[in-house]
Amino acid sequence: MIRPGTPADAPACARILNGWIDATPWMPRVHPAEDVVRYHSEVVLAERRVWVWGDPVRGYLALDDLEGCITALYLAAEARGRGIGRALLDTAKASRNRLWLWTFQANRGARRFYEANGFQQDGRTDGDNEEGVPDIRYRWAAS
């Protein structure tokens, strides 16, 4: 069910992220939903390595291949807790020996997920991002 993302997947990926933002009380909306779609079309699917799960798409992971940075890993609400996030993460791990990412401190589910999958905290901010929400940097290295 995992395949490389294509430009045609941008609207579906943006819908997943917009849905998560709208359903997360502590997450401020800093960009209108239509800008998120445009960003996914012009940047995420155009400049990053993306893997998607499902038809229709129910989850995706975006990787800045040059940096080894996971810039997005989001699942539609109905896809969570089914091993899809782990499968997407394992796909990214298979492509690199080292990965890193940021996640919000308030996102306890994501923190548990990354820690259970071998990521270790490597730094924190008090909200030095466009959302103004404190975050944590995680790193992973193949053993």
PDB file of C-alpha atoms in Angstrom:
ATOM      1  CA  MET A   1       0.000   0.000   0.000  1.00  0.00           C
ATOM      2  CA  ILE A   2       3.033   2.338   0.232  1.00  0.00           C
ATOM      3  CA  ARG A   3       4.181   3.989  -2.963  1.00  0.00           C
ATOM      4  CA  PRO A   4       6.158   7.080  -3.977  1.00  0.00           C
ATOM      5  CA  GLY A   5       4.069  10.222  -3.898  1.00  0.00           C
ATOM      6  CA  THR A   6       3.330  12.093  -7.107  1.00  0.00           C
ATOM      7  CA  PRO A   7       2.248  15.697  -7.721  1.00  0.00           C
ATOM      8  CA  ALA A   8      -1.325  14.418  -8.056  1.00  0.00           C
ATOM      9  CA  ASP A   9      -1.207  13.414  -4.359  1.00  0.00           C
ATOM     10  CA  ALA A  10      -0.673  16.979  -3.122  1.00  0.00           C
ATOM     11  CA  PRO A  11      -4.373  17.778  -2.477  1.00  0.00           C
ATOM     12  CA  ALA A  12      -4.914  14.535  -0.542  1.00  0.00           C
ATOM     13  CA  CYS A  13      -1.787  15.081   1.571  1.00  0.00           C
ATOM     14  CA  ALA A  14      -2.813  18.673   2.276  1.00  0.00           C
ATOM     15  CA  ARG A  15      -6.310  17.496   3.293  1.00  0.00           C
ATOM     16  CA  ILE A  16      -4.739  15.148   5.847  1.00  0.00           C
ATOM     17  CA  LEU A  17      -2.605  17.926   7.337  1.00  0.00           C
ATOM     18  CA  ASN A  18      -5.473  20.433   7.308  1.00  0.00           C
ATOM     19  CA  GLY A  19      -7.690  17.866   9.040  1.00  0.00           C
ATOM     20  CA  TRP A  20      -5.079  17.322  11.739  1.00  0.00           C
ATOM     21  CA  ILE A  21      -4.644  21.069  12.299  1.00  0.00           C
ATOM     22  CA  ASP A  22      -8.404  21.595  12.554  1.00  0.00           C
ATOM     23  CA  ALA A  23      -8.803  18.679  14.999  1.00  0.00           C
ATOM     24  CA  THR A  24      -5.893  19.678  17.278  1.00  0.00           C
ATOM     25  CA  PRO A  25      -6.962  22.290  19.842  1.00  0.00           C
ATOM     26  CA  TRP A  26      -3.440  23.451  20.765  1.00  0.00           C
ATOM     27  CA  MET A  27      -2.299  23.806  17.143  1.00  0.00           C
ATOM     28  CA  PRO A  28      -2.773  27.306  15.726  1.00  0.00           C
ATOM     29  CA  ARG A  29      -3.753  27.654  12.087  1.00  0.00           C
ATOM     30  CA  VAL A  30      -1.113  29.966  10.659  1.00  0.00           C
ATOM     31  CA  HIS A  31      -1.948  29.387   6.973  1.00  0.00           C
ATOM     32  CA  PRO A  32      -5.344  29.151   5.295  1.00  0.00           C
ATOM     33  CA  ALA A  33      -6.243  25.654   4.095  1.00  0.00           C
ATOM     34  CA  GLU A  34      -5.845  26.660   0.442  1.00  0.00           C
ATOM     35  CA  ASP A  35      -2.266  27.815   1.124  1.00  0.00           C
ATOM     36  CA  VAL A  36      -1.482  24.411   2.626  1.00  0.00           C
ATOM     37  CA  VAL A  37      -2.682  22.796  -0.607  1.00  0.00           C
ATOM     38  CA  ARG A  38      -0.553  25.166  -2.676  1.00  0.00           C
ATOM     39  CA  TYR A  39       2.512  24.499  -0.474  1.00  0.00           C
ATOM     40  CA  HIS A  40       2.093  20.748  -0.879  1.00  0.00           C
ATOM     41  CA  SER A  41       1.849  21.177  -4.654  1.00  0.00           C
ATOM     42  CA  GLU A  42       4.738  23.624  -5.053  1.00  0.00           C
ATOM     43  CA  VAL A  43       7.137  22.397  -2.357  1.00  0.00           C
ATOM     44  CA  VAL A  44       6.349  19.127  -0.624  1.00  0.00           C
ATOM     45  CA  LEU A  45       5.546  16.945  -3.646  1.00  0.00           C
ATOM     46  CA  ALA A  46       7.814  18.955  -5.940  1.00  0.00           C
ATOM     47  CA  GLU A  47      11.005  19.085  -3.865  1.00  0.00           C
ATOM     48  CA  ARG A  48      10.910  16.258  -1.323  1.00  0.00           C
ATOM     49  CA  ARG A  49      10.856  12.512  -1.426  1.00  0.00           C
ATOM     50  CA  VAL A  50       7.328  11.545  -0.394  1.00  0.00           C
ATOM     51  CA  TRP A  51       5.781   8.174   0.287  1.00  0.00           C
ATOM     52  CA  VAL A  52       2.019   7.771   0.548  1.00  0.00           C
ATOM     53  CA  TRP A  53      -0.172   5.018   1.908  1.00  0.00           C
ATOM     54  CA  GLY A  54      -3.533   4.020   0.520  1.00  0.00           C
ATOM     55  CA  ASP A  55      -5.795   4.662  -2.410  1.00  0.00           C
ATOM     56  CA  PRO A  56      -7.200   7.125  -1.666  1.00  0.00           C
ATOM     57  CA  VAL A  57      -4.206   8.462   0.260  1.00  0.00           C
ATOM     58  CA  ARG A  58      -4.658   8.069   4.025  1.00  0.00           C
ATOM     59  CA  GLY A  59      -1.119   8.874   5.165  1.00  0.00           C
ATOM     60  CA  TYR A  60       2.157  10.322   3.967  1.00  0.00           C
ATOM     61  CA  LEU A  61       5.750  10.955   4.947  1.00  0.00           C
ATOM     62  CA  ALA A  62       7.882  13.704   3.381  1.00  0.00           C
ATOM     63  CA  LEU A  63      11.671  13.574   3.544  1.00  0.00           C
ATOM     64  CA  ASP A  64      14.148  16.302   2.684  1.00  0.00           C
ATOM     65  CA  ASP A  65      16.568  13.819   1.164  1.00  0.00           C
ATOM     66  CA  LEU A  66      19.528  16.196   1.198  1.00  0.00           C
ATOM     67  CA  GLU A  67      19.206  16.895   4.924  1.00  0.00           C
ATOM     68  CA  GLY A  68      17.780  13.554   6.060  1.00  0.00           C
ATOM     69  CA  CYS A  69      14.983  15.495   7.726  1.00  0.00           C
ATOM     70  CA  ILE A  70      11.455  14.108   7.957  1.00  0.00           C
ATOM     71  CA  THR A  71       9.421  17.236   7.321  1.00  0.00           C
ATOM     72  CA  ALA A  72       5.991  15.611   7.593  1.00  0.00           C
ATOM     73  CA  LEU A  73       4.409  12.377   8.781  1.00  0.00           C
ATOM     74  CA  TYR A  74       0.643  12.631   8.965  1.00  0.00           C
ATOM     75  CA  LEU A  75      -2.198  10.127   8.879  1.00  0.00           C
ATOM     76  CA  ALA A  76      -5.907  10.638   8.376  1.00  0.00           C
ATOM     77  CA  ALA A  77      -7.782  10.097  11.649  1.00  0.00           C
ATOM     78  CA  GLU A  78      -9.232   6.750  10.543  1.00  0.00           C
ATOM     79  CA  ALA A  79      -5.765   5.440   9.599  1.00  0.00           C
ATOM     80  CA  ARG A  80      -4.125   5.997  12.977  1.00  0.00           C
ATOM     81  CA  GLY A  81      -3.223   3.085  15.233  1.00  0.00           C
ATOM     82  CA  ARG A  82      -3.062   0.573  12.382  1.00  0.00           C
ATOM     83  CA  GLY A  83       0.716   0.384  11.814  1.00  0.00           C
ATOM     84  CA  ILE A  84       0.662   2.717   8.820  1.00  0.00           C
ATOM     85  CA  GLY A  85       2.838   5.378  10.438  1.00  0.00           C
ATOM     86  CA  ARG A  86       5.397   2.747  11.390  1.00  0.00           C
ATOM     87  CA  ALA A  87       5.382   1.351   7.852  1.00  0.00           C
ATOM     88  CA  LEU A  88       5.962   4.808   6.393  1.00  0.00           C
ATOM     89  CA  LEU A  89       8.714   5.482   8.935  1.00  0.00           C
ATOM     90  CA  ASP A  90      10.356   2.119   8.190  1.00  0.00           C
ATOM     91  CA  THR A  91      10.340   3.039   4.491  1.00  0.00           C
ATOM     92  CA  ALA A  92      12.202   6.262   5.267  1.00  0.00           C
ATOM     93  CA  LYS A  93      14.629   4.414   7.560  1.00  0.00           C
ATOM     94  CA  ALA A  94      15.401   1.945   4.777  1.00  0.00           C
ATOM     95  CA  SER A  95      16.449   4.863   2.548  1.00  0.00           C
ATOM     96  CA  ARG A  96      18.970   6.444   4.971  1.00  0.00           C
ATOM     97  CA  ASN A  97      21.309   5.636   7.849  1.00  0.00           C
ATOM     98  CA  ARG A  98      20.308   8.749   9.801  1.00  0.00           C
ATOM     99  CA  LEU A  99      17.100  10.738  10.117  1.00  0.00           C
ATOM    100  CA  TRP A 100      15.974  13.690  12.176  1.00  0.00           C
ATOM    101  CA  LEU A 101      12.762  15.646  12.680  1.00  0.00           C
ATOM    102  CA  TRP A 102      10.940  18.168  14.804  1.00  0.00           C
ATOM    103  CA  THR A 103       7.701  17.456  16.609  1.00  0.00           C
ATOM    104  CA  PHE A 104       5.689  19.649  18.939  1.00  0.00           C
ATOM    105  CA  GLN A 105       6.161  19.116  22.668  1.00  0.00           C
ATOM    106  CA  ALA A 106       2.381  19.054  23.085  1.00  0.00           C
ATOM    107  CA  ASN A 107       2.062  16.179  20.594  1.00  0.00           C
ATOM    108  CA  ARG A 108       2.455  13.405  23.148  1.00  0.00           C
ATOM    109  CA  GLY A 109       1.253  10.731  20.736  1.00  0.00           C
ATOM    110  CA  ALA A 110       3.926  11.625  18.182  1.00  0.00           C
ATOM    111  CA  ARG A 111       6.586  11.753  20.891  1.00  0.00           C
ATOM    112  CA  ARG A 112       5.670   8.262  22.126  1.00  0.00           C
ATOM    113  CA  PHE A 113       5.593   7.009  18.536  1.00  0.00           C
ATOM    114  CA  TYR A 114       9.050   8.340  17.633  1.00  0.00           C
ATOM    115  CA  GLU A 115      10.607   7.183  20.899  1.00  0.00           C
ATOM    116  CA  ALA A 116       9.115   3.691  20.426  1.00  0.00           C
ATOM    117  CA  ASN A 117      10.677   3.654  16.966  1.00  0.00           C
ATOM    118  CA  GLY A 118      14.219   4.392  18.101  1.00  0.00           C
ATOM    119  CA  PHE A 119      14.346   8.196  17.913  1.00  0.00           C
ATOM    120  CA  GLN A 120      16.045  10.071  20.720  1.00  0.00           C
ATOM    121  CA  GLN A 121      15.496  13.647  21.845  1.00  0.00           C
ATOM    122  CA  ASP A 122      18.310  15.880  20.720  1.00  0.00           C
ATOM    123  CA  GLY A 123      17.112  19.427  21.393  1.00  0.00           C
ATOM    124  CA  ARG A 124      14.162  21.658  22.296  1.00  0.00           C
ATOM    125  CA  THR A 125      12.873  25.120  21.582  1.00  0.00           C
ATOM    126  CA  ASP A 126      10.381  27.331  23.370  1.00  0.00           C
ATOM    127  CA  GLY A 127       8.473  27.889  20.141  1.00  0.00           C
ATOM    128  CA  ASP A 128      11.101  29.075  17.672  1.00  0.00           C
ATOM    129  CA  ASN A 129       8.894  28.157  14.700  1.00  0.00           C
ATOM    130  CA  GLU A 130       6.149  29.845  12.712  1.00  0.00           C
ATOM    131  CA  GLU A 131       3.465  28.340  14.951  1.00  0.00           C
ATOM    132  CA  GLY A 132       5.113  29.673  18.111  1.00  0.00           C
ATOM    133  CA  VAL A 133       4.634  26.241  19.743  1.00  0.00           C
ATOM    134  CA  PRO A 134       7.473  24.606  21.742  1.00  0.00           C
ATOM    135  CA  ASP A 135       9.019  21.678  19.911  1.00  0.00           C
ATOM    136  CA  ILE A 136      11.533  18.850  20.238  1.00  0.00           C
ATOM    137  CA  ARG A 137      14.169  17.672  17.767  1.00  0.00           C
ATOM    138  CA  TYR A 138      14.570  13.911  17.468  1.00  0.00           C
ATOM    139  CA  ARG A 139      17.367  11.936  15.810  1.00  0.00           C
ATOM    140  CA  TRP A 140      17.646   8.330  14.696  1.00  0.00           C
ATOM    141  CA  ALA A 141      20.674   6.391  13.467  1.00  0.00           C
ATOM    142  CA  ALA A 142      20.791   2.868  12.092  1.00  0.00           C
ATOM    143  CA  SER A 143      22.553   0.450  14.402  1.00  0.00           C
TER     144      SER A 143
END
